[in-house]
Tab-separated table of C-alpha atoms in Angstrom:
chain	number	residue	atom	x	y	z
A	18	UNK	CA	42.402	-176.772	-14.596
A	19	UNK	CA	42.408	-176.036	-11.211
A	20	UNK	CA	43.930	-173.231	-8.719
A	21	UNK	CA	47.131	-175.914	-8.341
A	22	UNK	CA	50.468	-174.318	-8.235
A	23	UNK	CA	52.915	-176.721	-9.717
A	24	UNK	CA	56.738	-175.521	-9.382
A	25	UNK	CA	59.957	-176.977	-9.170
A	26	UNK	CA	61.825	-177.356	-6.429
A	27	UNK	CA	64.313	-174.430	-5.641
A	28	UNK	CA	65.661	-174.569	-1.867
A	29	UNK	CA	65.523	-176.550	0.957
A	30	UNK	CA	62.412	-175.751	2.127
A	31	UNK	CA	60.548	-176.647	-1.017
A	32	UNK	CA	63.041	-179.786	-1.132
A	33	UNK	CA	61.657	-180.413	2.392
A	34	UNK	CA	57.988	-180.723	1.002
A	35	UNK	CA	58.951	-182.746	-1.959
A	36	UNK	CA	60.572	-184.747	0.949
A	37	UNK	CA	57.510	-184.844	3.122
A	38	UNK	CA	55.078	-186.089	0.378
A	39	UNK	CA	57.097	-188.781	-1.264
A	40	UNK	CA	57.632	-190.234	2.330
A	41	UNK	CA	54.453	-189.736	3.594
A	42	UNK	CA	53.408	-191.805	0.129
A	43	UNK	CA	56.222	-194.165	0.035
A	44	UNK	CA	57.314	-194.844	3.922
A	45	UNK	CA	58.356	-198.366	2.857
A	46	UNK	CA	61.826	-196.128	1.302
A	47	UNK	CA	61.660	-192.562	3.334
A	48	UNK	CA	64.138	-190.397	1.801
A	49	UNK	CA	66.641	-187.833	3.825
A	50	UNK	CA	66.903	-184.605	2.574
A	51	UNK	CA	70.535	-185.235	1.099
A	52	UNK	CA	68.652	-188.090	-1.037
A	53	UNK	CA	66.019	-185.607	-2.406
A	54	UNK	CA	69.324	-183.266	-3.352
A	55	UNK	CA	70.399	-185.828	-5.173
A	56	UNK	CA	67.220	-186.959	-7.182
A	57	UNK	CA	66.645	-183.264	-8.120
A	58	UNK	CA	70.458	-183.292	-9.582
A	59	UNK	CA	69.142	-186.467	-11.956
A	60	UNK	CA	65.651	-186.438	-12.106
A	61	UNK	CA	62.655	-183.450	-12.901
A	62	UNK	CA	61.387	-182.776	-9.635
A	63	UNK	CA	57.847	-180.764	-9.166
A	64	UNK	CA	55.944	-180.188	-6.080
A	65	UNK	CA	52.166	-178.927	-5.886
A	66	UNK	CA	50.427	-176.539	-3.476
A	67	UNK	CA	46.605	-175.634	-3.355
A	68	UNK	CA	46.963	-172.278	-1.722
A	69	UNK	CA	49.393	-172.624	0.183
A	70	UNK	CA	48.645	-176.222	1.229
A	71	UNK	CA	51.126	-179.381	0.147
A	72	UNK	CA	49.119	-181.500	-2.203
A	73	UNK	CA	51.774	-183.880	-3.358
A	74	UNK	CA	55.005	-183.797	-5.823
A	75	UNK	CA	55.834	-185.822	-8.972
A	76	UNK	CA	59.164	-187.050	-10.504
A	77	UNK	CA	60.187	-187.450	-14.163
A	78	UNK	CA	62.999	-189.817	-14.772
A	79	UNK	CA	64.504	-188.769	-18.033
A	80	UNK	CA	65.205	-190.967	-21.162
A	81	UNK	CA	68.322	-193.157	-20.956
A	82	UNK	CA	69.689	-193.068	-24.677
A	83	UNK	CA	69.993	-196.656	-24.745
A	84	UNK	CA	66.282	-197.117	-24.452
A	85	UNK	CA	64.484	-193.796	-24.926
A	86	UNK	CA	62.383	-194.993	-22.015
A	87	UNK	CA	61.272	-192.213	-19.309
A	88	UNK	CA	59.757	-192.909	-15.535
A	89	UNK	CA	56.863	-190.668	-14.801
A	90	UNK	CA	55.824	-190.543	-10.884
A	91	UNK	CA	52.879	-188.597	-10.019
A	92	UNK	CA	51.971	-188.382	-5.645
A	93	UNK	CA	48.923	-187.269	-4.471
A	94	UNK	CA	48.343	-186.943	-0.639
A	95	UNK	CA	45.837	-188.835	0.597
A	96	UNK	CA	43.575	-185.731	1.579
A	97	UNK	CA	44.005	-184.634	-1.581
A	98	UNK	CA	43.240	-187.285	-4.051
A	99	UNK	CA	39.947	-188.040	-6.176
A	100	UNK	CA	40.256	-184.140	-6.836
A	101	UNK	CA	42.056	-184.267	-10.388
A	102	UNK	CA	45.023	-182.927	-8.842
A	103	UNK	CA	47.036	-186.187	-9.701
A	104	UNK	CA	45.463	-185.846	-13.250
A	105	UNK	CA	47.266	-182.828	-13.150
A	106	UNK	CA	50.573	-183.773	-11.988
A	107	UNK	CA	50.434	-186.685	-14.200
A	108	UNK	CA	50.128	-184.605	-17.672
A	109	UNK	CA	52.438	-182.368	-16.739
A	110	UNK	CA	55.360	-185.221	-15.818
A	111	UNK	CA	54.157	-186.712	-19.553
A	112	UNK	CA	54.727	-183.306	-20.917
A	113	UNK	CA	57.822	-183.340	-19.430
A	114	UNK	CA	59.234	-186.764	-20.516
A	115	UNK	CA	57.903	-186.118	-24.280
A	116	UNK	CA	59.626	-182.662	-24.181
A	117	UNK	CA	62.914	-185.035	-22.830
A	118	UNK	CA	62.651	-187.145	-25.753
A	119	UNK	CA	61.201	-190.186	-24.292
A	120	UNK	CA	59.246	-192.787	-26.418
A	121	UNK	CA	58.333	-195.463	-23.844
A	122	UNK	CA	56.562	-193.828	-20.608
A	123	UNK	CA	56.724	-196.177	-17.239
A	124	UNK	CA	56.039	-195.751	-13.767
A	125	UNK	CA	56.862	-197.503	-10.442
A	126	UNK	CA	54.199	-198.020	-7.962
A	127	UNK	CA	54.531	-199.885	-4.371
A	128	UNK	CA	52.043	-202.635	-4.794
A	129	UNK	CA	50.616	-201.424	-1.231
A	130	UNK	CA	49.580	-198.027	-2.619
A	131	UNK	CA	46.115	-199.013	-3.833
A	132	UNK	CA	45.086	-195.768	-5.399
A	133	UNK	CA	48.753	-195.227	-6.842
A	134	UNK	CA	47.818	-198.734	-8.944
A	135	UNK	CA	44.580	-197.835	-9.519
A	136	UNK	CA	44.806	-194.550	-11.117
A	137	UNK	CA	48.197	-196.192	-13.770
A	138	UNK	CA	46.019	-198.572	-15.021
A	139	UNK	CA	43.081	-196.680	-15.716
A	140	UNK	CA	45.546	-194.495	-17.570
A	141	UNK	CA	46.630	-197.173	-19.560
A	142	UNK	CA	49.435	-198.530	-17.565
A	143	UNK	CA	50.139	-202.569	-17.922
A	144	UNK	CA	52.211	-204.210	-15.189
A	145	UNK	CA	55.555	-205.393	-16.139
A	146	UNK	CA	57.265	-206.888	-13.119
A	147	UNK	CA	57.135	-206.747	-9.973
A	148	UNK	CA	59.923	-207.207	-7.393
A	149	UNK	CA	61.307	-206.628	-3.952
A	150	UNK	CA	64.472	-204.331	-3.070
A	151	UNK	CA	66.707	-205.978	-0.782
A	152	UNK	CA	65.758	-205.396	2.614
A	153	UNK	CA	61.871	-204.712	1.624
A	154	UNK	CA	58.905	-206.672	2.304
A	155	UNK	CA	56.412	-204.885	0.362
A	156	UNK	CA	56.725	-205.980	-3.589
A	157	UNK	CA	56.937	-202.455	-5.952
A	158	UNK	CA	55.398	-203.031	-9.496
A	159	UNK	CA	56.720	-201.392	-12.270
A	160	UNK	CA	54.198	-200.933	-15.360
A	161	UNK	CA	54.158	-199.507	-18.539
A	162	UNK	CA	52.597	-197.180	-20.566
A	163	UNK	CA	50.261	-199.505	-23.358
């Protein structure tokens, strides 16, 4: 393990950084702050500092009952990554969805975020779609857990 400090979200200014790394990540679908409120009402929300220094954040979509199937997000910055860091956010979100009672793991990756796609099928991701939101123009590909 590493010196990463891995917390929830629990103001505005911790919101803020969540904020900053899933847009700086994603900008295809930046998020306001109000929309990051939101997500952390429905969804596990962790960020991750080296030091003091942003390092990325990771979302856990819980289980619907219906299908027992979890989403499992893990961001890295790009400064940041090849250092096991997103290895780190990673188990934790799986922890996380397990602990939620999740059976089927997924994750959602915009098909433009080469290292995003690389590191979810090296960890035994398979692609199951892939699609376009309205108004997009860069496909997202969601895959699944094998």
């Amino acid at each position: 393990m590493s010196d990463l400090r891995i917390q929830q979200p629990d103001d505005d200014a911790a919101l803020g950084d969540w904020q900053y790394a899933h847009n700086a990540i994603i900008p295809a679908h930046s998020l306001s702050l109000d929309d990051v409120r939101e997500r952390a009402r429905r969804n596990h929300l962790e960020i991750a500092y080296l030091d003091d220094e942003l390092v990325g954040c990771s979302t856990v979509r819980p289980p619907t009952d219906d299908t027992r199937t979890a989403t499992v997000i893990a961001r890295v910055l790009a400064a940041h990554r090849g250092r096991g860091f997103g290895e780190e956010l990673y188990a934790r979100g799986l922890g996380r969805a397990r602990e939620l009672g999740a059976e089927v793991i997924e994750t959602v990756v915009l098909s433009s975020n080469e290292d995003g796609l690389r590191f979810a099928l090296k960890h035994g991701f398979v692609e199951i779609e892939r699609y376009l939101l309205p108004g997009d123009t860069i496909p997202w590909i969601d895959l699944r857990l094998s």
